[in-house]
PDB file of C-alpha atoms and ligand atoms in Angstrom:
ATOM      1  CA  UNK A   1      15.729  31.292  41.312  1.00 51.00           C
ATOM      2  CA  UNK A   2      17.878  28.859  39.535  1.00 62.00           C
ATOM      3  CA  UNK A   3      15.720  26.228  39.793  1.00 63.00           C
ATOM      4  CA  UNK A   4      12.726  27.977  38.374  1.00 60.00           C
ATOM      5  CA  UNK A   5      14.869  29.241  35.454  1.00 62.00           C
ATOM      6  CA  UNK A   6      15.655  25.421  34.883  1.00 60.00           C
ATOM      7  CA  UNK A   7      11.449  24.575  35.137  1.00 59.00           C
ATOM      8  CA  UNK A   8      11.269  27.520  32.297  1.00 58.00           C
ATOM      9  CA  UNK A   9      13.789  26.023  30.157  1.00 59.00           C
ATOM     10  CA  UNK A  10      12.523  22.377  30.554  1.00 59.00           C
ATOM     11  CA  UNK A  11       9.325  23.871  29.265  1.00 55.00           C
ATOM     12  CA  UNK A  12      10.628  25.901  26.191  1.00 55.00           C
ATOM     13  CA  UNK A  13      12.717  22.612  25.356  1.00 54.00           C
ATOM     14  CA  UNK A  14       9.832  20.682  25.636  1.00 51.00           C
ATOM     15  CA  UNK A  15       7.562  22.923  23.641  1.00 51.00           C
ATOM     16  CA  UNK A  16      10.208  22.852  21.126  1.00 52.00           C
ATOM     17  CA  UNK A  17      10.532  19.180  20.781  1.00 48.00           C
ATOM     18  CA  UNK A  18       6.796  18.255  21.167  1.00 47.00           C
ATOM     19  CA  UNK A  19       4.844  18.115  17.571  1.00 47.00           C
ATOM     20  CA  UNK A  20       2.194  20.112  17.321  1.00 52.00           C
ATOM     21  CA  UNK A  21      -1.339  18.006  17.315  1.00 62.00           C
ATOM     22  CA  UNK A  22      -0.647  14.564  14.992  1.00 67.00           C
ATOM     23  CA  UNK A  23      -2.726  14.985  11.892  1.00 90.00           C
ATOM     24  CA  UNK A  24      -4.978  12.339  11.455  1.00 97.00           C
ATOM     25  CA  UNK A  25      -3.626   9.867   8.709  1.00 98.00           C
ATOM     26  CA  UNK A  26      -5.868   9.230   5.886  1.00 98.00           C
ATOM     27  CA  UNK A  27      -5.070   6.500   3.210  1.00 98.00           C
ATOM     28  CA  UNK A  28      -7.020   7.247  -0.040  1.00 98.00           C
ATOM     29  CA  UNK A  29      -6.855   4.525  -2.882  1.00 98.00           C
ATOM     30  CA  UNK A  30      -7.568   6.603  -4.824  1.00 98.00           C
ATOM     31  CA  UNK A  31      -6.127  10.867  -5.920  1.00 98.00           C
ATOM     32  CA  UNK A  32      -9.409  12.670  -5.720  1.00 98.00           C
ATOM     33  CA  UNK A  33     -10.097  11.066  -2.790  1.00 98.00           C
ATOM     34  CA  UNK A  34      -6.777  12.296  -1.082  1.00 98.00           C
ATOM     35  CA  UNK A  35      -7.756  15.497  -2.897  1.00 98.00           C
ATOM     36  CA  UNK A  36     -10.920  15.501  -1.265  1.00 98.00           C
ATOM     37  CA  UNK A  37      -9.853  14.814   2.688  1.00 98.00           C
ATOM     38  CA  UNK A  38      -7.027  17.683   1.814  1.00 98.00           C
ATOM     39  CA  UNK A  39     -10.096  19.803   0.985  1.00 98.00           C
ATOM     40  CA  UNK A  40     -11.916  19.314   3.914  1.00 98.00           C
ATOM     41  CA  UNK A  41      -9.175  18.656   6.703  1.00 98.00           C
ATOM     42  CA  UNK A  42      -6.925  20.956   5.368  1.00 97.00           C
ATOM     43  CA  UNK A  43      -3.792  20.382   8.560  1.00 96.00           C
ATOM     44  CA  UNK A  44      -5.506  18.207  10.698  1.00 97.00           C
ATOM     45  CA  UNK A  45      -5.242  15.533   7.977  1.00 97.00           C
ATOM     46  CA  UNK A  46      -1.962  14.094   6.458  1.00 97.00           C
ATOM     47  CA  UNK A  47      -3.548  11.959   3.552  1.00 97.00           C
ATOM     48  CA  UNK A  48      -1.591   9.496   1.303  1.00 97.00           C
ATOM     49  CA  UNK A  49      -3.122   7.650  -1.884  1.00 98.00           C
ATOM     50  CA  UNK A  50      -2.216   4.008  -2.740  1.00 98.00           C
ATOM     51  CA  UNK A  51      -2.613   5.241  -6.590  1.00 98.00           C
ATOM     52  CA  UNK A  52      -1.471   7.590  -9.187  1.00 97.00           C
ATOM     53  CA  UNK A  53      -3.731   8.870 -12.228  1.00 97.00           C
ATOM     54  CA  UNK A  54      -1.489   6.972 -14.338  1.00 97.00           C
ATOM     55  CA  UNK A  55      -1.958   3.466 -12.657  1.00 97.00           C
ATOM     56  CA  UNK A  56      -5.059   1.331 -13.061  1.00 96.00           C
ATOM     57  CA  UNK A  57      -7.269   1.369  -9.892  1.00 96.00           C
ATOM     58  CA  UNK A  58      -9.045  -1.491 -10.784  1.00 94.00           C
ATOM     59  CA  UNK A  59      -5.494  -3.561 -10.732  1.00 92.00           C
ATOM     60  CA  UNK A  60      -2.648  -2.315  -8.496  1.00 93.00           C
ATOM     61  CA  UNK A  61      -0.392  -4.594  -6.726  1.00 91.00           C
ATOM     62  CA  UNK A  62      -0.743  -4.990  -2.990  1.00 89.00           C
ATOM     63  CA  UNK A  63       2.847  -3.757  -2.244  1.00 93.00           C
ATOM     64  CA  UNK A  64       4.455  -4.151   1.387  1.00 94.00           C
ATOM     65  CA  UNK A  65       4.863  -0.252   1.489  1.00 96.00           C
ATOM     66  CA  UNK A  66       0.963   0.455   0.863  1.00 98.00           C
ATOM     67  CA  UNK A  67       0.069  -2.359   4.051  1.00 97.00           C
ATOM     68  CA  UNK A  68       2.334  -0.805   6.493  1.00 97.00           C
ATOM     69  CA  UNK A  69       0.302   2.834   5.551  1.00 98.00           C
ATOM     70  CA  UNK A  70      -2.816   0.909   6.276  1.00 98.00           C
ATOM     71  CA  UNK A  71      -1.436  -0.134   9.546  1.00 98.00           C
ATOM     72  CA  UNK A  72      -0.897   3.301  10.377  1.00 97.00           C
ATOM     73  CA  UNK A  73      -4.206   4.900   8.834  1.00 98.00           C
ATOM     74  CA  UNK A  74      -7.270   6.242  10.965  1.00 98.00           C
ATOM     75  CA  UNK A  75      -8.987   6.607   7.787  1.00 98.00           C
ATOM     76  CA  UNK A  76      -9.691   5.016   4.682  1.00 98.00           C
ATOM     77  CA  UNK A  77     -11.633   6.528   2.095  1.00 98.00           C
ATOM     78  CA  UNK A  78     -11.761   4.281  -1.838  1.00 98.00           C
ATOM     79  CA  UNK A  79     -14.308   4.675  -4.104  1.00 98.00           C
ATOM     80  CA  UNK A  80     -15.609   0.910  -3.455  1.00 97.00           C
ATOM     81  CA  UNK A  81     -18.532  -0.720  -5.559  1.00 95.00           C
ATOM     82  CA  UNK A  82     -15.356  -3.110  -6.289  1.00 94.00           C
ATOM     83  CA  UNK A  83     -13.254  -0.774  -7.604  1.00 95.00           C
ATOM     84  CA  UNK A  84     -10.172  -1.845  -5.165  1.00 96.00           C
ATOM     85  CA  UNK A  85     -11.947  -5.523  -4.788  1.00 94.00           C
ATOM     86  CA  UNK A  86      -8.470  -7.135  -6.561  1.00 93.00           C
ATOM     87  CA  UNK A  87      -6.207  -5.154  -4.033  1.00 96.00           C
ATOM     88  CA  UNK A  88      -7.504  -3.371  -0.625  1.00 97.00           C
ATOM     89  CA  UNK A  89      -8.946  -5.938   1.103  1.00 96.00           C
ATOM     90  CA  UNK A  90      -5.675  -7.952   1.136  1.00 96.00           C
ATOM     91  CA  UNK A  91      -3.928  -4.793   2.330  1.00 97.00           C
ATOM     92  CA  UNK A  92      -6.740  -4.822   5.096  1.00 96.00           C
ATOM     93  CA  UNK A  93      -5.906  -8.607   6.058  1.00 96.00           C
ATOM     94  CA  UNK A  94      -2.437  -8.052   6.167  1.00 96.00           C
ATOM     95  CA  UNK A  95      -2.028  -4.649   8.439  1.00 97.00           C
ATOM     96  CA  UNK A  96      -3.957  -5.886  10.538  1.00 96.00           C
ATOM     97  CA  UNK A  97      -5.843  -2.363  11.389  1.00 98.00           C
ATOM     98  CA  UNK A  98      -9.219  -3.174  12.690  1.00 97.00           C
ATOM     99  CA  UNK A  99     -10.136   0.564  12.989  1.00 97.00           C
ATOM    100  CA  UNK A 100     -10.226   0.784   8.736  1.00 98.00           C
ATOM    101  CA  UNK A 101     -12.222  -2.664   8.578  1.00 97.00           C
ATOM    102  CA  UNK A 102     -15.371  -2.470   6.500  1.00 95.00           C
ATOM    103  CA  UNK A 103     -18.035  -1.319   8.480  1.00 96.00           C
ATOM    104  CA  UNK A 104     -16.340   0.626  11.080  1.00 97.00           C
ATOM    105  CA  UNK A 105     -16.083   4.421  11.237  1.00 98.00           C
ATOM    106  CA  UNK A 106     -12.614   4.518   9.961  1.00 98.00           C
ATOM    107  CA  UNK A 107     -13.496   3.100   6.657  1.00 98.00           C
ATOM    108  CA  UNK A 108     -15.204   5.046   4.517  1.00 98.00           C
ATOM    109  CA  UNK A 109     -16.535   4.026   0.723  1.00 98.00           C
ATOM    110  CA  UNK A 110     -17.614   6.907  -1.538  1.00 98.00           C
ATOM    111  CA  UNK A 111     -20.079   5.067  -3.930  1.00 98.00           C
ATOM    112  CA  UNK A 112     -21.880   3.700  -0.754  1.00 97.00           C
ATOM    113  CA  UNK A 113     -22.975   7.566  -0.572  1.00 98.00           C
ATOM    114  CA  UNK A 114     -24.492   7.915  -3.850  1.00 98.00           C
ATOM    115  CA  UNK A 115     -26.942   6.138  -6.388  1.00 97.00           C
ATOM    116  CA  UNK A 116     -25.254   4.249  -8.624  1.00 96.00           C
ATOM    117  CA  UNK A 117     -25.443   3.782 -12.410  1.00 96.00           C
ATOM    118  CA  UNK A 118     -25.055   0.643 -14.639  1.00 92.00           C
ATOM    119  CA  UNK A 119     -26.569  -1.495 -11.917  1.00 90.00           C
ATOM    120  CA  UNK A 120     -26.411  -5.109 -13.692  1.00 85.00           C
ATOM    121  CA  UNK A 121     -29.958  -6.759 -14.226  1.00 81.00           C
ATOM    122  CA  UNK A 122     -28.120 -10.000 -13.290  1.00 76.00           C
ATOM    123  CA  UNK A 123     -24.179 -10.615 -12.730  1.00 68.00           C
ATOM    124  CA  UNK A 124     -22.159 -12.689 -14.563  1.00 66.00           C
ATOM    125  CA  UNK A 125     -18.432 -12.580 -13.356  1.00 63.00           C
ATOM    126  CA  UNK A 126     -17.178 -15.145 -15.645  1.00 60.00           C
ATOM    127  CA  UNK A 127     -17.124 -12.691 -18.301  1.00 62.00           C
ATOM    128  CA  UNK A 128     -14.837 -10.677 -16.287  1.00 63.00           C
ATOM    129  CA  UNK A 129     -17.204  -7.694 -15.606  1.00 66.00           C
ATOM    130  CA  UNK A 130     -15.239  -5.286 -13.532  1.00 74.00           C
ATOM    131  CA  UNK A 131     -18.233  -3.261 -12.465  1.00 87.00           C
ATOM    132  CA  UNK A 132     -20.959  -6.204 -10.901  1.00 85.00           C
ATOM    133  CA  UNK A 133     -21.773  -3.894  -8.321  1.00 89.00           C
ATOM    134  CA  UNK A 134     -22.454  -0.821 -10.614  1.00 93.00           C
ATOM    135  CA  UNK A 135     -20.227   1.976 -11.704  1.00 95.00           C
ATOM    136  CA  UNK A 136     -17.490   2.300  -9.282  1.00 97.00           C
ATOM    137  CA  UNK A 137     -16.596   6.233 -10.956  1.00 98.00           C
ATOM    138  CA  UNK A 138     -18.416   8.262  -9.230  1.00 98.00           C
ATOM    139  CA  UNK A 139     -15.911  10.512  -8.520  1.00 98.00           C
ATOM    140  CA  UNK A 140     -16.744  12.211 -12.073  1.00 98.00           C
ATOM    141  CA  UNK A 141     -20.279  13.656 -11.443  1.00 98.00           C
ATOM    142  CA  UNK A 142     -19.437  16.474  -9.854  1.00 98.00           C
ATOM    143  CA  UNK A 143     -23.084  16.854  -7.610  1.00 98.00           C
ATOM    144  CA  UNK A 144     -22.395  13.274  -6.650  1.00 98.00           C
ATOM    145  CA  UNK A 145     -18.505  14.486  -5.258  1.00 98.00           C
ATOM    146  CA  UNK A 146     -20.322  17.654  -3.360  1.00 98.00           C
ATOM    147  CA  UNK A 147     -22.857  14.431  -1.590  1.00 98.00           C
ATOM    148  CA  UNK A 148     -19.714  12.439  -1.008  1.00 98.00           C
ATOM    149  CA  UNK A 149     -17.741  15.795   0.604  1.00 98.00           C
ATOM    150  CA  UNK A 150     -20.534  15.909   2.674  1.00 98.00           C
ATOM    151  CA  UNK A 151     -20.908  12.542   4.343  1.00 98.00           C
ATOM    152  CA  UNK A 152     -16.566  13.034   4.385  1.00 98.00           C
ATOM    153  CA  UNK A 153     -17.337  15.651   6.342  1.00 98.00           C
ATOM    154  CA  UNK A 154     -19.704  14.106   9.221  1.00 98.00           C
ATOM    155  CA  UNK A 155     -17.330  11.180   9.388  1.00 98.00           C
ATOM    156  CA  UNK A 156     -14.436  13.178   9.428  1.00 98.00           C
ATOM    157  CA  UNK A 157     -16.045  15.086  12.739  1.00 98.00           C
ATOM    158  CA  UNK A 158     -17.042  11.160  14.254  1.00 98.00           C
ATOM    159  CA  UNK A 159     -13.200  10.317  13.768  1.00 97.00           C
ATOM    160  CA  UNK A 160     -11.580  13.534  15.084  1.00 97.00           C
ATOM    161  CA  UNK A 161     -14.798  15.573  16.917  1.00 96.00           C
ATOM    162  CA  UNK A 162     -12.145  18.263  18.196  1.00 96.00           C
ATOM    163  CA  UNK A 163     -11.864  19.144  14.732  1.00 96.00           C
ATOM    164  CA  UNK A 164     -15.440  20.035  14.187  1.00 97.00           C
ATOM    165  CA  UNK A 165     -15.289  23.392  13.906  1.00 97.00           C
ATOM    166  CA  UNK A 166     -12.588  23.302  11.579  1.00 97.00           C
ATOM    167  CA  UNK A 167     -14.201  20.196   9.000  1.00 98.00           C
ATOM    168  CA  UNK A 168     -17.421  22.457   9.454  1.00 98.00           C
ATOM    169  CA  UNK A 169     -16.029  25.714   8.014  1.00 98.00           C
ATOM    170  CA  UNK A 170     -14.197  24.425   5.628  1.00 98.00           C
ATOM    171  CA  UNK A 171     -17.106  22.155   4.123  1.00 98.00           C
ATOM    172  CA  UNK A 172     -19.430  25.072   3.722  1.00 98.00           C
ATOM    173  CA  UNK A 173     -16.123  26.930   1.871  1.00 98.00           C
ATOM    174  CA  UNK A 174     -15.906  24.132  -0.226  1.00 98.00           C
ATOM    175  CA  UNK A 175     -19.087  23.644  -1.001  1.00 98.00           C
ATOM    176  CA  UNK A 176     -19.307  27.423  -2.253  1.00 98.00           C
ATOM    177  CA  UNK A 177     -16.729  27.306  -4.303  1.00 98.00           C
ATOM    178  CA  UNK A 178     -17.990  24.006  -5.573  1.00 98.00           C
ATOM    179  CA  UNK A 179     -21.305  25.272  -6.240  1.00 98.00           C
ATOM    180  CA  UNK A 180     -20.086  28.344  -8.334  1.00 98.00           C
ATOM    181  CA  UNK A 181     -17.637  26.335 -10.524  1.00 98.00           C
ATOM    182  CA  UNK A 182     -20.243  24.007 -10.975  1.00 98.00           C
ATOM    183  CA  UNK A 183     -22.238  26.532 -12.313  1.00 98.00           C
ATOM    184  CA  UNK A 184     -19.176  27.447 -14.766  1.00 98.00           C
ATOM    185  CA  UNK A 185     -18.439  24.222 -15.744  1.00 98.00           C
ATOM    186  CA  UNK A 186     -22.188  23.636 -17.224  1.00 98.00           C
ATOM    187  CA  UNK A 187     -22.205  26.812 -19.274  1.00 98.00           C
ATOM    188  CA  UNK A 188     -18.495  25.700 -20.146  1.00 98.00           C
ATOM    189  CA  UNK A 189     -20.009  22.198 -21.476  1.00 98.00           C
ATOM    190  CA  UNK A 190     -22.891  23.656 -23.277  1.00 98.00           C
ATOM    191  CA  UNK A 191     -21.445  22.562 -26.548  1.00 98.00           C
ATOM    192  CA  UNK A 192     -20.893  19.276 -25.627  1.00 98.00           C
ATOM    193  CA  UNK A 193     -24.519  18.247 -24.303  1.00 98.00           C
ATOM    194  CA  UNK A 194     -26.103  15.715 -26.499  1.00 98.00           C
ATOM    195  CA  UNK A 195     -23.146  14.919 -28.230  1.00 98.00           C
ATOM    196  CA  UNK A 196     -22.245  11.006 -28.656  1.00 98.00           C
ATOM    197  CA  UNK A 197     -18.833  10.009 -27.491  1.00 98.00           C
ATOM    198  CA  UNK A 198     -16.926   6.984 -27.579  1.00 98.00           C
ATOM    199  CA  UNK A 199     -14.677   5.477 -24.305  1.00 98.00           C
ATOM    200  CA  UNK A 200     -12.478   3.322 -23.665  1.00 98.00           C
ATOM    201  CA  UNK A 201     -13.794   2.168 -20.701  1.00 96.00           C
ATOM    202  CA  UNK A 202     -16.984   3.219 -18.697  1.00 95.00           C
ATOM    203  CA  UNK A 203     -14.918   5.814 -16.537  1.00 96.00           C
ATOM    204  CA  UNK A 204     -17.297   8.342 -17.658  1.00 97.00           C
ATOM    205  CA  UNK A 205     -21.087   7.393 -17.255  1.00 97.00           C
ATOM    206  CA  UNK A 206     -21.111   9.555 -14.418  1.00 98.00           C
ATOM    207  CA  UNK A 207     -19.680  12.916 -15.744  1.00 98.00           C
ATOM    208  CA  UNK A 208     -21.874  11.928 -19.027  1.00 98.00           C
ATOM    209  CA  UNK A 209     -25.171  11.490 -16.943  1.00 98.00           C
ATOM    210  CA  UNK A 210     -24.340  14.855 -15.339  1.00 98.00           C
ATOM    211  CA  UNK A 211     -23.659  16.551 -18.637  1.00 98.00           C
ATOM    212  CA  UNK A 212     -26.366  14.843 -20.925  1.00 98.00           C
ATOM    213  CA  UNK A 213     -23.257  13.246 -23.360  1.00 98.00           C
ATOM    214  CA  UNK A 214     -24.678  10.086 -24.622  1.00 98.00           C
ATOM    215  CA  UNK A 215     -22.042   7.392 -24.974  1.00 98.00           C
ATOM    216  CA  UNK A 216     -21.869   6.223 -27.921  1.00 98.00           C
ATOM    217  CA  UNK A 217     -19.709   2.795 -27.409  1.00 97.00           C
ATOM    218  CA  UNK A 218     -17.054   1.279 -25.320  1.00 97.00           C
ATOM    219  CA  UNK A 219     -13.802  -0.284 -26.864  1.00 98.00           C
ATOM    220  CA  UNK A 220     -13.616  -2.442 -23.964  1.00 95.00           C
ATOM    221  CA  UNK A 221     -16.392  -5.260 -25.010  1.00 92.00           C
ATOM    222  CA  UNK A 222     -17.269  -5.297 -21.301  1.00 87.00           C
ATOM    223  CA  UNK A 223     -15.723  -3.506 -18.387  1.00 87.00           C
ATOM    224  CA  UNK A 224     -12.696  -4.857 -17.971  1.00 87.00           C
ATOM    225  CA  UNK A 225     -12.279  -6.683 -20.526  1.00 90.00           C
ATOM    226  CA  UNK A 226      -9.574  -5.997 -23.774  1.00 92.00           C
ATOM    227  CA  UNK A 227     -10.697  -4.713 -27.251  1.00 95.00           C
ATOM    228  CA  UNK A 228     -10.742  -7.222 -29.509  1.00 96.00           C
ATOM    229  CA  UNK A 229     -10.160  -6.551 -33.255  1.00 96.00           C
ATOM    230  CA  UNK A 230     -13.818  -8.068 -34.030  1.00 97.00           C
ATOM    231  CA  UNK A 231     -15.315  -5.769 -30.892  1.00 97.00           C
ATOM    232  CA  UNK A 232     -13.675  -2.678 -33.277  1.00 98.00           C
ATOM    233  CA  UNK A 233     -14.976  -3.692 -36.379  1.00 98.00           C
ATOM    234  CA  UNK A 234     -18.756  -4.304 -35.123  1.00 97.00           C
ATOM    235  CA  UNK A 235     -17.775  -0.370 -33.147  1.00 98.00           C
ATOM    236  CA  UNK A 236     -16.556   0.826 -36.585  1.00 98.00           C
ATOM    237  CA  UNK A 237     -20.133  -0.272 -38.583  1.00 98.00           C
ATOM    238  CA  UNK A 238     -21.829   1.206 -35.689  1.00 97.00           C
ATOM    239  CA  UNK A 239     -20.649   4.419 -36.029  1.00 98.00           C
ATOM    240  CA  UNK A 240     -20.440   4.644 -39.832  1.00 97.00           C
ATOM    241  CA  UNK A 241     -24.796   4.309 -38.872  1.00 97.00           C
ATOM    242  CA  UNK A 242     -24.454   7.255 -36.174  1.00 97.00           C
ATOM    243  CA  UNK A 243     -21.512   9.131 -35.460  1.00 97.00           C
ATOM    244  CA  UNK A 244     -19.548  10.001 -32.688  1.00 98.00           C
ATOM    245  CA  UNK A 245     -17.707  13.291 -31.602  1.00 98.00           C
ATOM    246  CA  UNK A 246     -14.878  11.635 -30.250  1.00 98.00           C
ATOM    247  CA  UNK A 247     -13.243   9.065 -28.838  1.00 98.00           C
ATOM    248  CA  UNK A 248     -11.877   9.435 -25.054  1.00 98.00           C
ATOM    249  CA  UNK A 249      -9.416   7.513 -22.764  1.00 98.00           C
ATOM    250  CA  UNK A 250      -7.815   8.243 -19.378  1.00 97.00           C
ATOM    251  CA  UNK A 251      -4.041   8.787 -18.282  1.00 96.00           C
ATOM    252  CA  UNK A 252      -3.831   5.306 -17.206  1.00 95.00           C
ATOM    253  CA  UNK A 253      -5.231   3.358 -20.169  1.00 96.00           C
ATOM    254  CA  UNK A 254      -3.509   2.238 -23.573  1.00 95.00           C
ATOM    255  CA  UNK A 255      -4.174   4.479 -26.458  1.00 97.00           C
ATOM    256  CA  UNK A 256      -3.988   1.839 -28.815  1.00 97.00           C
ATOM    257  CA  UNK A 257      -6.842   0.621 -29.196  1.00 97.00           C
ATOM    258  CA  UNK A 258      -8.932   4.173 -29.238  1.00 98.00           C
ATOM    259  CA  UNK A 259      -5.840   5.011 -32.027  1.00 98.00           C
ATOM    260  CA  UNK A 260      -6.711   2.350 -33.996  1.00 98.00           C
ATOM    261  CA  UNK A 261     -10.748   3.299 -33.955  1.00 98.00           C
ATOM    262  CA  UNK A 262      -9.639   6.684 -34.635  1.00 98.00           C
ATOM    263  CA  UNK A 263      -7.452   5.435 -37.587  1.00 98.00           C
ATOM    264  CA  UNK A 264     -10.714   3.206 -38.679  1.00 97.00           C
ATOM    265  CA  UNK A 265     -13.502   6.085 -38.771  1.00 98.00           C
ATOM    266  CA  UNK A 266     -11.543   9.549 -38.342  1.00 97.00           C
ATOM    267  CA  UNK A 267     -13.644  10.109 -34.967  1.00 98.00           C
ATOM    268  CA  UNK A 268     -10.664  12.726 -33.175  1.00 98.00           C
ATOM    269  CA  UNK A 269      -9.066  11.041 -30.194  1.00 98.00           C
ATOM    270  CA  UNK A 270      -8.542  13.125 -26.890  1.00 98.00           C
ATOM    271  CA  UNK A 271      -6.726  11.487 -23.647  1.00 98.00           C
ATOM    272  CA  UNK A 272      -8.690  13.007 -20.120  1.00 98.00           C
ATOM    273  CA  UNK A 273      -6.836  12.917 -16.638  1.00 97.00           C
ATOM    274  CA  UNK A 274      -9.320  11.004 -15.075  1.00 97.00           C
ATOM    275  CA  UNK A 275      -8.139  11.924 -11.490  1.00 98.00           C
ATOM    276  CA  UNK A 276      -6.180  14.319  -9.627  1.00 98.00           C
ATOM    277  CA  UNK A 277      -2.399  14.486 -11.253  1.00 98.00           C
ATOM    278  CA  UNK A 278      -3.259  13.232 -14.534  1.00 97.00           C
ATOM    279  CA  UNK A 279      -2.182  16.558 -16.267  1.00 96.00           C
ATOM    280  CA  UNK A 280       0.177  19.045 -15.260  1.00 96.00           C
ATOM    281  CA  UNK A 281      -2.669  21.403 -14.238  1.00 97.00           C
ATOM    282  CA  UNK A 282      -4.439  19.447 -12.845  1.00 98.00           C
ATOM    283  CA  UNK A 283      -3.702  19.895  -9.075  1.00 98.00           C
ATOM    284  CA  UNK A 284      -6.986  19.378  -7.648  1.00 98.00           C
ATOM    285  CA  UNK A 285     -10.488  18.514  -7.763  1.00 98.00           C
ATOM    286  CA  UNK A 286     -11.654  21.730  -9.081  1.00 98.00           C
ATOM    287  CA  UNK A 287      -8.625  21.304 -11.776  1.00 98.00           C
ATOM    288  CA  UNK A 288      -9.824  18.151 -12.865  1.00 98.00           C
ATOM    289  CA  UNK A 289     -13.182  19.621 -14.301  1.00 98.00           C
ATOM    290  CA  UNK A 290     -11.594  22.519 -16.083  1.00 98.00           C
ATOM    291  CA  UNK A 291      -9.322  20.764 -17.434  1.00 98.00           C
ATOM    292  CA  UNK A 292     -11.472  17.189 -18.885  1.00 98.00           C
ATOM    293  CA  UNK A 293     -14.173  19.930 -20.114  1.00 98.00           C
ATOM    294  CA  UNK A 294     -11.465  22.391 -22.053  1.00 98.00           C
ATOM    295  CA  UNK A 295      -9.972  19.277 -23.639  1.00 98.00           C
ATOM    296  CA  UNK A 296     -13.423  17.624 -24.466  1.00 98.00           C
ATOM    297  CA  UNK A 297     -14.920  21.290 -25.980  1.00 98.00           C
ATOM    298  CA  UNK A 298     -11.774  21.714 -27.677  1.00 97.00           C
ATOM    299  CA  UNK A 299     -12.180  18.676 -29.901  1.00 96.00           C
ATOM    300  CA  UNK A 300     -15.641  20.067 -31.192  1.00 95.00           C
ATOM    301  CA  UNK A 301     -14.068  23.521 -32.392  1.00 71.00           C
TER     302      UNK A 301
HETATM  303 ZN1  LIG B 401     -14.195   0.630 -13.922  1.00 90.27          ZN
END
């Protein structure tokens, strides 16, 4: 009697002190993408991203606190076309984690899911293009995130396949909901549709595409690259020939420069979050749209 009273203990202990089923770890260089696995995984994922929406994905620094979450990562999902080319594949070197190496299951690159946009005819690095592989932003078309959620999905189920049920379900929810606020945000962004806008860098070619806003300069003279006071001047005669309906940067660029252009043709100047966390409302993927379309229809009233 005793004795089986001390088996039922052992097991209560043991239930108590056991974890329940270890999420699977998912670094994301990037917010939306964390945003995204959250979306889809819901508990069986514990995601992590390397960035904020106030730090420059293009340029972080390789810190020893980001390689030791590589180590420990079954996934890894970036935007890639280059975007982390200054940063992740040093973090990949140095944790030493060949299930996240490019090319294997646990590594998985968004823009590799999707056609791309500004596609260079012929690359010239010296000029310090940031984007020789084409737009790296793709995050910003929303149909191109509901393609990417997708092929999360299906890798998601190769990684963990005693999750499928669960990745399954919550896809299709997603999707759904996606669809529908989709729908929204077009009538929301009515106004804005064959308006010219001017950025600071070419974050938004994908949201633009999707939305039919023409851009109507960059203030970076090429991607990457810093205005110039010559680069605003040509901008400045440029627009005094065709308008523009504003002038947009993100969270985690310099306003200067879009000030200054602002201050040089009286073209309004709005700041967007460009990812998840780059406003106060902005909490998710679905907050990121409502939010960059109120601010950029808000300028036009
Ligand atoms: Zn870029």
């Amino acid at each position: 009697m005793n004795k089986m009273i001390c088996t039922l203990l052992s097991m209560v202990m043991l239930a108590m002190t056991t974890p329940v089923m270890a999420a699977l770890n998912v670094f994301a260089c990037e917010p939306e993408w964390a945003s995204l696995a959250n979306e889809l995984g819901g508990e069986r994922v514990n995601s992590f991203s390397a960035t904020t929406a106030f730090q420059d994905p293009h340029h972080i620094e390789a810190r020893p606190s980001l390689i030791a979450k590589v180590r420990r990562a079954d996934l890894l999902i970036c935007s890639g076309a280059e975007l982390e080319v200054g940063w992740l594949p040093m973090l990949q070197r140095q944790a030493g984690n060949t299930k996240v190496l490019p090319g294997k299951p646990g590594y998985f690159e968004a823009a590799a899911m999707v056609k791309r946009l500004d596609i260079p005819a012929e690359i010239d690095r010296s000029m310090g293009d940031v984007h020789a592989s084409g737009n790296p932003h793709v995050h910003l078309d929303p149909s191109r995130l509901l393609t990417i959620a997708e092929a999360l999905a299906t890798r998601l189920i190769k990684i963990d396949p005693n999750g499928i049920d669960v990745y399954q379900q919550r896809f299709n929810d997603f999707k759904l909901r996606w669809q529908q606020a989709m729908n929204q945000w077009r009538k929301q962004a009515d106004p804005l549709k064959g308006k010219r806008i001017v950025v600071h860098h070419r974050d938004w070619v994908y949201l633009f595409d999707w939305l039919g806003i023409e851009i109507a300069g960059a203030l970076e003279p090429k991607p990457g690259l810093p205005t110039t006071a010559g680069h605003l001047v040509a901008l400045k005669k440029s627009l005094a020939a065709k308008t523009a309906a504003m002038i947009v940067h993100t969270t985690y660029q310099n306003p200067r420069a879009a000030k200054r252009l602002s201050q040089m043709t009286n073209i309004p100047v709005v700041e967007l979050p460009y990812t998840v966390g780059g406003d106060k409302e902005v909490k998710d993927l679905f907050g990121l749209f409502d939010v960059t379309i109120k601010k950029m229809t808000g300028v036009l009233q």
